[in-house]
XYZ file of N, CA and C in Angstrom:
534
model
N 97.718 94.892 95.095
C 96.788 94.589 94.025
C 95.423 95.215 94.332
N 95.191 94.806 95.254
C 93.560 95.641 96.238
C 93.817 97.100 95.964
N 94.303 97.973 95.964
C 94.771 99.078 96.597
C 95.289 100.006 95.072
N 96.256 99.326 94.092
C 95.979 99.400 92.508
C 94.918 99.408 92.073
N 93.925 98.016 91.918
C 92.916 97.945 91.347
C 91.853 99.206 91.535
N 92.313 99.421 92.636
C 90.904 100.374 93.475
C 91.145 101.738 93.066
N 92.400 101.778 92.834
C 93.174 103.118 92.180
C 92.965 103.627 90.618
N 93.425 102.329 89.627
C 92.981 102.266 88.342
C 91.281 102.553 87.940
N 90.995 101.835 88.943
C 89.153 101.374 88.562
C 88.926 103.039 88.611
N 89.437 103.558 89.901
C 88.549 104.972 89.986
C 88.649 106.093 89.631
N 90.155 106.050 88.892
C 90.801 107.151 87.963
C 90.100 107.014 86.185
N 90.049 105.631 85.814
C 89.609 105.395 85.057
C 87.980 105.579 84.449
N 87.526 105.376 85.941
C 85.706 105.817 85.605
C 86.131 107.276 85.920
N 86.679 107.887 85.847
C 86.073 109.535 85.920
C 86.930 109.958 85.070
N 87.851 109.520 83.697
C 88.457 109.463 82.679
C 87.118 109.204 81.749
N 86.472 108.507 81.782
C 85.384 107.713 80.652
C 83.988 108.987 80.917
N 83.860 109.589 81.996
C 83.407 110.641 81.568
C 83.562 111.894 81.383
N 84.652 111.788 81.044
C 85.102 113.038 80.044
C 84.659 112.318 78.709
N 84.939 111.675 78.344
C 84.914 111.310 77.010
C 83.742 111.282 75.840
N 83.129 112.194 76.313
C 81.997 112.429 75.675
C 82.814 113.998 75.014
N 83.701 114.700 75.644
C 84.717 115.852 74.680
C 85.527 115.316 73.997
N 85.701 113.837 73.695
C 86.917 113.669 72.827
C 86.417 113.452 71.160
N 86.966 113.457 70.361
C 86.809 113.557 69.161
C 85.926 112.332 68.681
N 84.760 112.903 67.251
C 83.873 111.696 67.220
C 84.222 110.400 66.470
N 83.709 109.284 66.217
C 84.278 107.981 65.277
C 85.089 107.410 65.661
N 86.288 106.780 64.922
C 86.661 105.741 65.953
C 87.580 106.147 66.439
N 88.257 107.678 67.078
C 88.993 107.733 67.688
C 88.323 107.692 69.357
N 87.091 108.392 69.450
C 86.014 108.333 70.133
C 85.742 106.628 70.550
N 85.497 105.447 69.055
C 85.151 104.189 70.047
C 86.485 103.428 70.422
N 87.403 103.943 69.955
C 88.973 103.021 70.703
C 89.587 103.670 71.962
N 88.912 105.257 72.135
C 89.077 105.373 74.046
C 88.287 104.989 74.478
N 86.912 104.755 74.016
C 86.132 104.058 74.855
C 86.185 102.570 75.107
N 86.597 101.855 74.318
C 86.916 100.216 74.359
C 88.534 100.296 75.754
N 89.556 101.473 75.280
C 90.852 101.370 76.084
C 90.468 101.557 77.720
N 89.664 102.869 77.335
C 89.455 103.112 79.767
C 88.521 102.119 79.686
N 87.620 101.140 79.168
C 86.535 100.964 80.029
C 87.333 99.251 80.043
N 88.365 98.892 79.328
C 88.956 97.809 79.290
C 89.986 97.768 80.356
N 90.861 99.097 80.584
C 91.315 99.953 81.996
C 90.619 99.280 83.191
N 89.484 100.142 82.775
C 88.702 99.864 84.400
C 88.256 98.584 84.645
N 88.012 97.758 84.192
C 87.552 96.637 83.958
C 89.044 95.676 84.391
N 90.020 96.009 83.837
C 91.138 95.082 84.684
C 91.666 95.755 86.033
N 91.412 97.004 86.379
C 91.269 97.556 88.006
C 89.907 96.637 88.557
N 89.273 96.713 88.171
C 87.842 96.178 89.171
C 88.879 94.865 89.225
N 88.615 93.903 88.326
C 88.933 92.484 88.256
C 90.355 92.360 89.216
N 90.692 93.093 89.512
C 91.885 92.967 90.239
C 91.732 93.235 91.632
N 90.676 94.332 91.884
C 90.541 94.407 93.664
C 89.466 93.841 93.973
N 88.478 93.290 93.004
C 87.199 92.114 92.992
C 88.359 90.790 94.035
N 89.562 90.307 93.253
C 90.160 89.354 93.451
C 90.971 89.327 94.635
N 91.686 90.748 94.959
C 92.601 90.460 96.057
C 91.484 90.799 97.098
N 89.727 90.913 97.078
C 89.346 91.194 98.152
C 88.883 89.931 98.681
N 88.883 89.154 97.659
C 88.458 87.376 98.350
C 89.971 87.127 98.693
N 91.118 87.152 98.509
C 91.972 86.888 98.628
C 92.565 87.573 100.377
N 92.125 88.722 100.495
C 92.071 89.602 102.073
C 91.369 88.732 102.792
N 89.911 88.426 102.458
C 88.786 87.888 103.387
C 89.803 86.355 103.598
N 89.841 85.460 102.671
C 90.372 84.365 102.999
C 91.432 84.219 103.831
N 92.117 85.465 104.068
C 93.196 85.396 104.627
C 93.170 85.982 106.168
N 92.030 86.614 106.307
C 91.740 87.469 107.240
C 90.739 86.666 108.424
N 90.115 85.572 107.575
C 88.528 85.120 108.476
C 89.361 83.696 107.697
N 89.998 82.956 108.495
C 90.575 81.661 107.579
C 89.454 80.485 108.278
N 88.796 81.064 109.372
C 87.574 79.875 109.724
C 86.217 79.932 109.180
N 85.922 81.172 109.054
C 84.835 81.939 108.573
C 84.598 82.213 106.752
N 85.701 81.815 105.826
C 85.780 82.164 104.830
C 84.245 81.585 103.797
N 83.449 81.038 104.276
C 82.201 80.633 103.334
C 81.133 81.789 103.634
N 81.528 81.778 105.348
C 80.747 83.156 105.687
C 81.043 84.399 104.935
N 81.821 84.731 104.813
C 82.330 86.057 104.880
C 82.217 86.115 103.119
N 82.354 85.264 102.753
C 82.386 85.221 101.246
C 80.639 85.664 100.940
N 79.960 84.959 101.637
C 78.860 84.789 101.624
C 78.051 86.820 101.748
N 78.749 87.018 102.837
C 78.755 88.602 103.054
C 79.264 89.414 102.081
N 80.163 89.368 101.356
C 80.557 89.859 100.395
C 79.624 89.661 99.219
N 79.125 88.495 98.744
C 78.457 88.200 97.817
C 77.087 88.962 97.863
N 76.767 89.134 99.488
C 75.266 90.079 99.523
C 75.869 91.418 99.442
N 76.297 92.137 99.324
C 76.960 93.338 99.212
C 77.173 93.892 97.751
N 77.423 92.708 97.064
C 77.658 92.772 95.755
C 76.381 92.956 94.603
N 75.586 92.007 95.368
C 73.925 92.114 95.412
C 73.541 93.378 95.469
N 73.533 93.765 96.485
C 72.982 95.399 96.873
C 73.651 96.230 96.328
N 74.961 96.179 95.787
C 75.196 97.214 94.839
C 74.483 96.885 93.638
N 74.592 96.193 93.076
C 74.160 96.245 91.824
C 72.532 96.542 91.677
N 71.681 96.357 92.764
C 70.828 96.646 93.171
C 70.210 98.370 93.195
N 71.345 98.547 94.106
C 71.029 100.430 94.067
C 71.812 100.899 93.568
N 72.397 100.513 92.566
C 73.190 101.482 91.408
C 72.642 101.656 90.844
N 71.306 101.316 90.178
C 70.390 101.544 88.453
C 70.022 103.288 89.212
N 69.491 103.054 90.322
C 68.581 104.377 90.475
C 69.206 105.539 91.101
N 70.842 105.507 91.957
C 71.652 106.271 91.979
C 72.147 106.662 90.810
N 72.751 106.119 90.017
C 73.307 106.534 88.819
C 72.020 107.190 87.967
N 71.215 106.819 88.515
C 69.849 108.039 87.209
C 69.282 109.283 88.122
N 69.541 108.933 89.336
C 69.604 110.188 90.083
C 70.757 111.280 89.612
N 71.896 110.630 89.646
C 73.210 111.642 89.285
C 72.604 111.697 87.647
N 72.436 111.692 87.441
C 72.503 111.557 85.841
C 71.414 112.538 84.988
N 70.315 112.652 86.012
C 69.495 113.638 85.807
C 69.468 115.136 86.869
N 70.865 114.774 88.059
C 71.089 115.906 88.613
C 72.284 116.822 87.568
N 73.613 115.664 87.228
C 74.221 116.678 86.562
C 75.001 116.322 84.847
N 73.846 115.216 84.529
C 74.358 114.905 83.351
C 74.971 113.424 82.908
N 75.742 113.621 81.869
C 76.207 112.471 81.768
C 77.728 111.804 82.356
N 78.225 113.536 82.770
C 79.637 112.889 83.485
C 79.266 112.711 84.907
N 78.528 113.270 85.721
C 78.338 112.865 87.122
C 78.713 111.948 87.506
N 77.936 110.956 86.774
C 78.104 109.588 87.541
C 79.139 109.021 87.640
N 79.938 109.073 86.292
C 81.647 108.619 86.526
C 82.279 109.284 87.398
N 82.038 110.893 87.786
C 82.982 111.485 88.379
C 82.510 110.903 89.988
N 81.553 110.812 90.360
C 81.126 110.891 91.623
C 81.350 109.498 92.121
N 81.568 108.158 91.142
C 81.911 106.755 91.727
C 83.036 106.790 91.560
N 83.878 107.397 90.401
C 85.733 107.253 90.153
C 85.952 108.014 91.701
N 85.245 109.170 92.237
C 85.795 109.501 93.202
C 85.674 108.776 94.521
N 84.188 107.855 94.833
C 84.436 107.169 95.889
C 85.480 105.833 95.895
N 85.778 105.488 94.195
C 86.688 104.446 94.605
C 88.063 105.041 95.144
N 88.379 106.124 94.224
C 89.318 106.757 94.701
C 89.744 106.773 96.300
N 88.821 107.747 96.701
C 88.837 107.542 98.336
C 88.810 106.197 98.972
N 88.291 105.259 98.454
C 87.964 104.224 99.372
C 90.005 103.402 98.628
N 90.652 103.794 97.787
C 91.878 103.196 97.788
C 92.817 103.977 98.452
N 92.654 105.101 99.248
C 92.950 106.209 100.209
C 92.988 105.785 101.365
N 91.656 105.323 101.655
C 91.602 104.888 103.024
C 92.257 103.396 103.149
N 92.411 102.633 102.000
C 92.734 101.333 102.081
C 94.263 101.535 102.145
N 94.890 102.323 101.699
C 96.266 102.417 102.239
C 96.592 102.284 103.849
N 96.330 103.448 104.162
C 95.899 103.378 105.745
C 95.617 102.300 106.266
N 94.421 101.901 105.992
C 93.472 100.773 107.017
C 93.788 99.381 107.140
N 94.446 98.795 105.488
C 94.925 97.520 105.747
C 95.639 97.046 106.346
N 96.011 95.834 107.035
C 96.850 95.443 107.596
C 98.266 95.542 106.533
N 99.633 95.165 106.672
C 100.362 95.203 105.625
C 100.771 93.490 105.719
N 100.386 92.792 104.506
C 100.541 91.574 104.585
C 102.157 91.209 104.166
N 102.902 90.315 104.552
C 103.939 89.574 103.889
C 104.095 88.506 103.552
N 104.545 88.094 102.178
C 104.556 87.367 101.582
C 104.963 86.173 101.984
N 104.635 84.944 102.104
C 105.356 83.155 102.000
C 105.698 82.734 100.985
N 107.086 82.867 100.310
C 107.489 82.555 99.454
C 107.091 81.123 99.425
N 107.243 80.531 100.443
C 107.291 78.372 100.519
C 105.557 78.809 99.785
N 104.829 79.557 100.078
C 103.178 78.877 99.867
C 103.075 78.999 98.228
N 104.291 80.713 97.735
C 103.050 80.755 96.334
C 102.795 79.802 95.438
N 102.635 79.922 94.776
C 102.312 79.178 93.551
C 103.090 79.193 92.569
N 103.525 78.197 91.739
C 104.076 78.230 90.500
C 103.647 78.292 89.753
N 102.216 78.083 89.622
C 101.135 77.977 88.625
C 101.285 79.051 87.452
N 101.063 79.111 86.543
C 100.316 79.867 85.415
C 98.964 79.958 85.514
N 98.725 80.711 84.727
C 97.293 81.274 84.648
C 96.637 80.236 83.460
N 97.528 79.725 82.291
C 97.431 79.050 81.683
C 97.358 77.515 82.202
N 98.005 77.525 83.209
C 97.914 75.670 84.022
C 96.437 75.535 84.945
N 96.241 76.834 85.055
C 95.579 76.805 85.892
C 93.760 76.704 85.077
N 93.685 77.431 83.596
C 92.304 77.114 83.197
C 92.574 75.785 82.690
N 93.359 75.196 82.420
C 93.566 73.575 81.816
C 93.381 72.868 82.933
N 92.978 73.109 83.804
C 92.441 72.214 85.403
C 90.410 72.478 84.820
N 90.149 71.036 84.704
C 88.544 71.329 84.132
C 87.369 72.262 84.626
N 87.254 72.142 86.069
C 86.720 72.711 86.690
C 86.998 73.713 87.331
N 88.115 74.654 87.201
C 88.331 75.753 86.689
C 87.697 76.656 85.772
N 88.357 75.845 84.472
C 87.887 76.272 83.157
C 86.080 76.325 83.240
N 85.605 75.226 83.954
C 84.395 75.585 83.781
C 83.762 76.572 84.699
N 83.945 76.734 86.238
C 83.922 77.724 86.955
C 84.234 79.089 85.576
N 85.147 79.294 84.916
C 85.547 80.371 84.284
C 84.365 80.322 82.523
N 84.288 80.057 82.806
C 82.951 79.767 81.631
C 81.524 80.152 82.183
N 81.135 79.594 83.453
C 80.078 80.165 83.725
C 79.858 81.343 84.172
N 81.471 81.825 84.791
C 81.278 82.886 85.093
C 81.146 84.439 83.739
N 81.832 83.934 82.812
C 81.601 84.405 82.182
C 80.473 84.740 81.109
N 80.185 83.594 81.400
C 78.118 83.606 80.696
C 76.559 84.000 81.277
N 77.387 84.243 82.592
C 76.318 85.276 83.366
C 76.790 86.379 84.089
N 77.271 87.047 83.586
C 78.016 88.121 83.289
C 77.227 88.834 81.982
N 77.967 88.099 80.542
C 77.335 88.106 79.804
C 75.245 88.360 79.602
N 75.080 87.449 80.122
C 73.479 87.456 80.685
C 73.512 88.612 81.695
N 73.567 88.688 82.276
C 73.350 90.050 83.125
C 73.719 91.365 82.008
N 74.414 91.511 81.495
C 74.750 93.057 80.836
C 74.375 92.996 79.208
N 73.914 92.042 78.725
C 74.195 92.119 77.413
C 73.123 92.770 76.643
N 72.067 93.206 77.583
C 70.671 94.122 77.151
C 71.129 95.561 77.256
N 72.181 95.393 78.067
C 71.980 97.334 78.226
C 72.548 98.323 77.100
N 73.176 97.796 76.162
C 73.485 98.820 75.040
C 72.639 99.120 74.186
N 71.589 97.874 74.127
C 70.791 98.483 72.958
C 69.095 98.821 73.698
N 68.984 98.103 74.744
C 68.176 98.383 75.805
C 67.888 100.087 75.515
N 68.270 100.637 76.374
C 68.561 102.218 76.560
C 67.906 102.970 75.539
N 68.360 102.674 74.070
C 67.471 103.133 73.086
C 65.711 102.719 72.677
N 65.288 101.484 73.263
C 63.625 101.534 73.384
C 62.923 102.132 74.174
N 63.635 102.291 75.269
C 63.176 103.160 76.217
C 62.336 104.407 76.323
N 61.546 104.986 76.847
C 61.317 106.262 76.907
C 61.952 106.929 77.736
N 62.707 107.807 77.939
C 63.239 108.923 79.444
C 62.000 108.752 80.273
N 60.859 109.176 79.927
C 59.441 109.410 80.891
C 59.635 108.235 82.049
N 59.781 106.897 81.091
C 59.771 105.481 81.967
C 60.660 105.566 82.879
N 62.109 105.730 82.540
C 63.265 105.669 83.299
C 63.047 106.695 84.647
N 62.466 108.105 84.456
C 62.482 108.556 85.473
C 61.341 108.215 86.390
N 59.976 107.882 85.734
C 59.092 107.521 86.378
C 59.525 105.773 87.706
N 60.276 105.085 87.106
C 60.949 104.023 87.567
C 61.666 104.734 88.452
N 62.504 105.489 87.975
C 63.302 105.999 89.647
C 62.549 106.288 90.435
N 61.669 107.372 90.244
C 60.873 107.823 91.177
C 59.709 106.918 92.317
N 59.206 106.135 91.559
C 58.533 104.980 92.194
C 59.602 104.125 93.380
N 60.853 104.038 92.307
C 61.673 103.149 93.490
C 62.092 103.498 94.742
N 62.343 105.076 94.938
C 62.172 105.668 96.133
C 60.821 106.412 96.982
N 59.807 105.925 96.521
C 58.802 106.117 97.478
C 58.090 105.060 97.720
């Protein structure tokens, strides 16, 4: 699942920038809704089996390590605004997909290799559904909040982008690295 996800996610972002050559209207917004809905169930999938590695890997340490992961997650999202406008004003608008589809790429390359190879406990899995499982309350609500700051975090950037000036955006990069 780690190792898929990481595969999908990074074939898929360097699919989505091409897509600025594909035909305009809505054949144009239904590949863009399909890869970025693609990539979006690759992320969500090696997002998941990587708490699922750590828990399994650090079974004393797992608040820690979660905790490490969570700052990591931080710092990407952190220095992605001004990498991605670096690539973006080095080579456009596909750069940036091509140049992260390719590190996920590699990094599900090396994860072949590097992981341990786990085997399964049939006695442990679960019978659960995915459906039994949001009908547990606090679940469902864990899955609600997560989804509403999410929401809150991204829901400026589509129309964001257009008040903008370019001048600002690069002047902002530039400040952020000196």
């Amino acid at each position: 699942m780690f190792t898929t996800g990481l595969f999908v996610c990074g074939s898929t972002s360097v699919l989505f920038g091409f897509l600025n050559l594909s035909p305009d209207g809505a054949t144009f917004v239904g590949l863009c809704f399909a890869v970025r809905i693609a990539e979006a169930t690759g992320a969500a999938s090696f997002i998941t089996a990587s708490y699922a590695i750590i828990a399994n890997e650090f079974p004393g340490r797992v608040a820690t390590m979660f905790g490490l992961l969570e700052t990591f997650t931080g710092l990407g999202a952190t220095i992605g605004p001004p990498i991605g406008s670096l690539l973006y004003k080095a080579g456009g608008f596909i750069l940036p997909f091509i140049v992260m589809g390719c590190l996920l790429l590699l990094t599900a390359a090396v994860s072949i290799c590097g992981l341990p190879k786990q085997e399964l406990d049939k006695e442990k899995l679960s019978r659960y559904t995915y459906l039994d499982l949001v009908r547990i309350p606090n679940v469902a609500i864990a899955a609600v909040t997560i989804i509403v700051a999410a929401v809150t975090i991204s829901y400026v950037e589509p129309f964001l982008s257009g008040h903008l000036d370019i001048q600002v955006v690069m002047w902002v990069t530039s400040v952020y690295y000196t």
